[in-house]
Short mmCIF file of C-alpha atoms in Angstrom, two decimals:
data_model
loop_
_atom_site.label_atom_id
_atom_site.label_comp_id
_atom_site.label_asym_id
_atom_site.label_seq_id
_atom_site.Cartn_x
_atom_site.Cartn_y
_atom_site.Cartn_z
CA MET A 245 -17.43 -14.67 22.53
CA LYS A 246 -18.14 -11.26 21.00
CA LYS A 247 -15.80 -9.56 23.48
CA LYS A 248 -13.04 -12.06 22.60
CA LYS A 249 -13.38 -11.24 18.87
CA LYS A 250 -13.29 -7.51 19.57
CA THR A 251 -10.18 -7.93 21.72
CA LEU A 252 -8.50 -10.00 18.99
CA ARG A 253 -9.37 -7.37 16.36
CA ILE A 254 -7.91 -4.56 18.49
CA ALA A 255 -4.78 -6.61 19.21
CA LEU A 256 -4.29 -7.34 15.50
CA LEU A 257 -4.81 -3.69 14.56
CA ALA A 258 -2.20 -2.74 17.16
CA LEU A 259 0.18 -5.38 15.78
CA PHE A 260 -0.27 -4.19 12.19
CA THR A 261 0.19 -0.58 13.33
CA ALA A 262 3.45 -1.50 15.07
CA ILE A 263 4.67 -3.34 11.96
CA ILE A 264 3.79 -0.34 9.74
CA ILE A 265 5.69 2.00 12.09
CA LEU A 266 8.75 -0.28 12.07
CA GLN A 267 8.63 -0.61 8.28
CA ASN A 268 8.56 3.17 7.93
CA PHE A 269 11.48 3.89 10.19
CA ILE A 270 13.89 0.98 9.82
CA PRO A 271 15.84 1.24 6.55
CA PHE A 272 15.15 -1.49 3.97
CA LEU A 273 12.31 -2.98 6.04
CA GLY A 274 9.58 -1.06 4.24
CA TYR A 275 11.28 0.83 1.43
CA ILE A 276 14.03 -0.38 -0.86
CA PRO A 277 15.70 2.68 -2.44
CA LEU A 278 15.96 2.58 -6.23
CA GLY A 279 17.08 5.95 -7.51
CA VAL A 280 14.50 8.72 -7.28
CA LEU A 281 11.72 6.47 -5.96
CA ASN A 282 11.62 3.45 -3.68
CA LEU A 283 10.33 -0.07 -4.14
CA THR A 284 7.66 -0.24 -1.46
CA ILE A 285 6.86 -3.39 0.50
CA ILE A 286 4.73 -1.79 3.23
CA HIS A 287 1.63 -2.35 1.10
CA VAL A 288 1.99 -6.09 1.83
CA THR A 289 1.25 -5.40 5.51
CA VAL A 290 -1.87 -3.42 4.58
CA ILE A 291 -3.03 -6.22 2.26
CA ILE A 292 -2.46 -8.89 4.92
CA ALA A 293 -4.55 -6.80 7.34
CA ALA A 294 -7.32 -6.51 4.74
CA LEU A 295 -7.27 -10.26 4.02
CA LEU A 296 -7.44 -11.11 7.73
CA LEU A 297 -9.69 -8.40 9.09
CA GLY A 298 -11.65 -7.16 6.09
CA PRO A 299 -11.81 -3.96 4.05
CA LYS A 300 -12.67 -1.61 6.94
CA ASP A 301 -9.70 -2.60 9.07
CA GLY A 302 -7.48 -2.83 5.98
CA ALA A 303 -8.44 0.80 5.30
CA ILE A 304 -7.52 1.74 8.88
CA VAL A 305 -4.06 0.13 8.57
CA GLY A 306 -3.61 1.74 5.15
CA GLY A 307 -4.65 5.09 6.61
CA ILE A 308 -2.02 4.73 9.31
CA TRP A 309 0.63 4.13 6.64
CA GLY A 310 -0.67 7.07 4.60
CA THR A 311 -0.61 9.39 7.60
CA ILE A 312 2.97 8.38 8.38
CA THR A 313 3.89 8.95 4.71
CA PHE A 314 2.29 12.41 4.86
CA ILE A 315 4.11 13.37 8.07
CA ARG A 316 7.43 11.98 6.86
CA ALA A 317 7.20 14.09 3.69
CA PHE A 318 7.66 17.11 5.94
CA VAL A 319 10.18 15.82 8.49
CA TRP A 320 12.08 12.81 7.08
CA PRO A 321 11.33 12.18 3.40
CA THR A 322 11.89 8.71 1.95
CA SER A 323 12.96 10.04 -1.45
CA PRO A 324 13.91 13.32 -3.15
CA ILE A 325 10.39 13.79 -4.53
CA ALA A 326 8.56 12.94 -1.27
CA PRO A 327 8.61 16.55 0.05
CA ILE A 328 7.05 17.66 -3.23
CA VAL A 329 4.34 15.06 -3.89
CA PHE A 330 3.57 13.33 -0.57
CA VAL A 331 2.64 16.58 1.16
CA ASN A 332 -0.59 16.20 -0.82
CA PRO A 333 -2.88 13.91 1.24
CA LEU A 334 -4.65 12.77 -1.93
CA ILE A 335 -1.36 11.16 -2.95
CA SER A 336 0.04 10.16 0.45
CA ILE A 337 -3.08 8.99 2.32
CA LEU A 338 -5.95 8.17 -0.05
CA PRO A 339 -4.21 5.46 -2.12
CA ARG A 340 -2.99 3.74 1.05
CA ILE A 341 -6.52 3.63 2.47
CA LEU A 342 -7.86 2.27 -0.80
CA ILE A 343 -5.30 -0.58 -0.80
CA GLY A 344 -7.14 -2.05 2.19
CA VAL A 345 -10.59 -1.36 0.76
CA VAL A 346 -9.84 -2.86 -2.66
CA ALA A 347 -7.91 -5.86 -1.32
CA GLY A 348 -10.55 -6.58 1.33
CA TYR A 349 -13.56 -6.43 -1.00
CA ALA A 350 -11.71 -8.19 -3.83
CA PHE A 351 -10.88 -11.05 -1.46
CA ILE A 352 -14.50 -11.38 -0.32
CA TRP A 353 -15.74 -11.33 -3.93
CA ALA A 354 -13.06 -13.67 -5.32
CA LYS A 355 -13.54 -16.20 -2.50
CA LYS A 356 -17.22 -16.50 -3.41
CA SER A 357 -16.62 -16.45 -7.16
CA PHE A 358 -13.65 -18.81 -7.49
CA HIS A 359 -13.96 -20.98 -4.35
CA SER A 360 -10.19 -20.90 -3.87
CA LYS A 361 -8.81 -18.90 -0.97
CA ILE A 362 -5.27 -18.97 -2.37
CA PHE A 363 -6.33 -17.63 -5.76
CA ALA A 364 -8.68 -15.12 -4.13
CA ALA A 365 -5.94 -13.85 -1.80
CA SER A 366 -3.42 -13.59 -4.65
CA LEU A 367 -5.87 -11.74 -6.89
CA ALA A 368 -6.88 -9.39 -4.05
CA SER A 369 -3.19 -8.75 -3.28
CA VAL A 370 -2.40 -7.82 -6.88
CA LEU A 371 -5.43 -5.54 -7.10
CA GLY A 372 -4.61 -3.86 -3.80
CA SER A 373 -1.00 -3.31 -4.82
CA LEU A 374 -1.91 -1.94 -8.25
CA THR A 375 -4.47 0.38 -6.63
CA ASN A 376 -1.63 2.07 -4.78
CA THR A 377 0.64 2.16 -7.82
CA PHE A 378 -1.89 3.61 -10.23
CA LEU A 379 -3.37 6.10 -7.78
CA VAL A 380 -0.02 7.44 -6.59
CA LEU A 381 1.57 7.67 -10.04
CA GLY A 382 -1.67 8.79 -11.71
CA GLN A 383 -2.12 11.61 -9.24
CA ILE A 384 1.52 12.61 -9.54
CA TYR A 385 0.87 13.00 -13.26
CA LEU A 386 -2.43 14.79 -12.69
CA PHE A 387 -1.22 17.27 -10.07
CA TYR A 388 2.46 17.72 -10.91
CA ARG A 389 2.86 17.29 -14.65
CA GLY A 390 3.45 21.04 -15.01
CA GLN A 391 6.33 20.82 -12.53
CA SER A 392 7.98 17.76 -14.06
CA GLN A 393 11.02 19.69 -15.29
CA VAL A 394 11.81 20.78 -11.75
CA MET A 395 10.94 17.45 -10.09
CA TYR A 396 12.34 14.92 -12.52
CA GLY A 397 14.38 16.91 -15.01
CA LEU A 398 11.84 15.84 -17.65
CA ASP A 399 9.71 17.89 -19.96
CA THR A 400 5.96 17.41 -19.60
CA ALA A 401 5.76 15.14 -22.66
CA ALA A 402 8.35 12.77 -21.17
CA LEU A 403 6.61 12.50 -17.77
CA MET A 404 3.98 9.97 -18.87
CA PRO A 405 6.53 7.51 -20.33
CA TYR A 406 8.64 7.97 -17.19
CA LEU A 407 5.70 7.16 -14.91
CA LEU A 408 4.70 4.18 -17.08
CA GLY A 409 8.29 2.98 -16.74
CA LEU A 410 7.87 3.17 -12.96
CA VAL A 411 4.75 1.01 -13.23
CA LEU A 412 6.89 -1.63 -14.97
CA THR A 413 9.97 -1.34 -12.76
CA ASN A 414 8.26 -0.73 -9.39
CA GLY A 415 4.54 -1.43 -9.69
CA ILE A 416 4.71 -4.88 -11.28
CA PRO A 417 7.41 -6.21 -8.89
CA GLU A 418 5.46 -4.79 -5.94
CA ALA A 419 2.29 -6.54 -7.15
CA LEU A 420 4.14 -9.84 -7.61
CA ILE A 421 5.67 -9.61 -4.14
CA ALA A 422 2.20 -8.93 -2.73
CA ALA A 423 0.66 -11.85 -4.66
CA ILE A 424 3.20 -14.28 -3.18
CA VAL A 425 3.83 -12.98 0.34
CA SER A 426 0.34 -11.80 1.38
CA PRO A 427 -1.47 -15.13 0.88
CA ALA A 428 1.51 -17.04 2.32
CA VAL A 429 1.21 -15.05 5.56
CA ALA A 430 -2.51 -14.22 5.78
CA LEU A 431 -4.07 -17.61 5.04
CA PRO A 432 -2.14 -19.68 7.62
CA LEU A 433 -2.55 -16.86 10.14
CA ALA A 434 -6.32 -16.80 9.50
CA LYS A 435 -6.49 -20.52 10.40
CA ARG A 436 -4.55 -19.92 13.62
CA ILE A 437 -6.68 -17.04 14.89
CA LYS A 438 -10.08 -18.64 14.29
#
């Protein structure tokens, strides 16, 4: 029985890795271009992995996405600012890993606290999504605020309102998409694989 669970885990990790790769390289499957930045939906795959497999495997899937983001910043950027900010692994990799960690542990905690898998999965999805949003945009502000005139055509004082605007226009929709899609996919799938 233990060998069967290990085989299933490896197969699911391979499946999520394949999905992440497809989402990164097929236009509009993982990124929806909106001006300078993109609306990201790849985080939903990471969250689903975390809900199904737990925080450790969610972190692995998130790390795969982060590594692809890092590599693409050098060879095939997803946006005009990607070659500037996503070459920093603290921005490209770390937040993606933490999506899986936060979503996985939040799901475990919320399931015990609220006794509702749907609510727990939705809450974990929102928290995982916002982890990515706040860490990426927060670190962009932290590391690149002095270069904001070059990167965004904004003076340093206007960068914070600009990034907060991105939280509203990108971060909130991404969190809502995650709150709806992740539980709708992960919970039925969890019943099927048990």
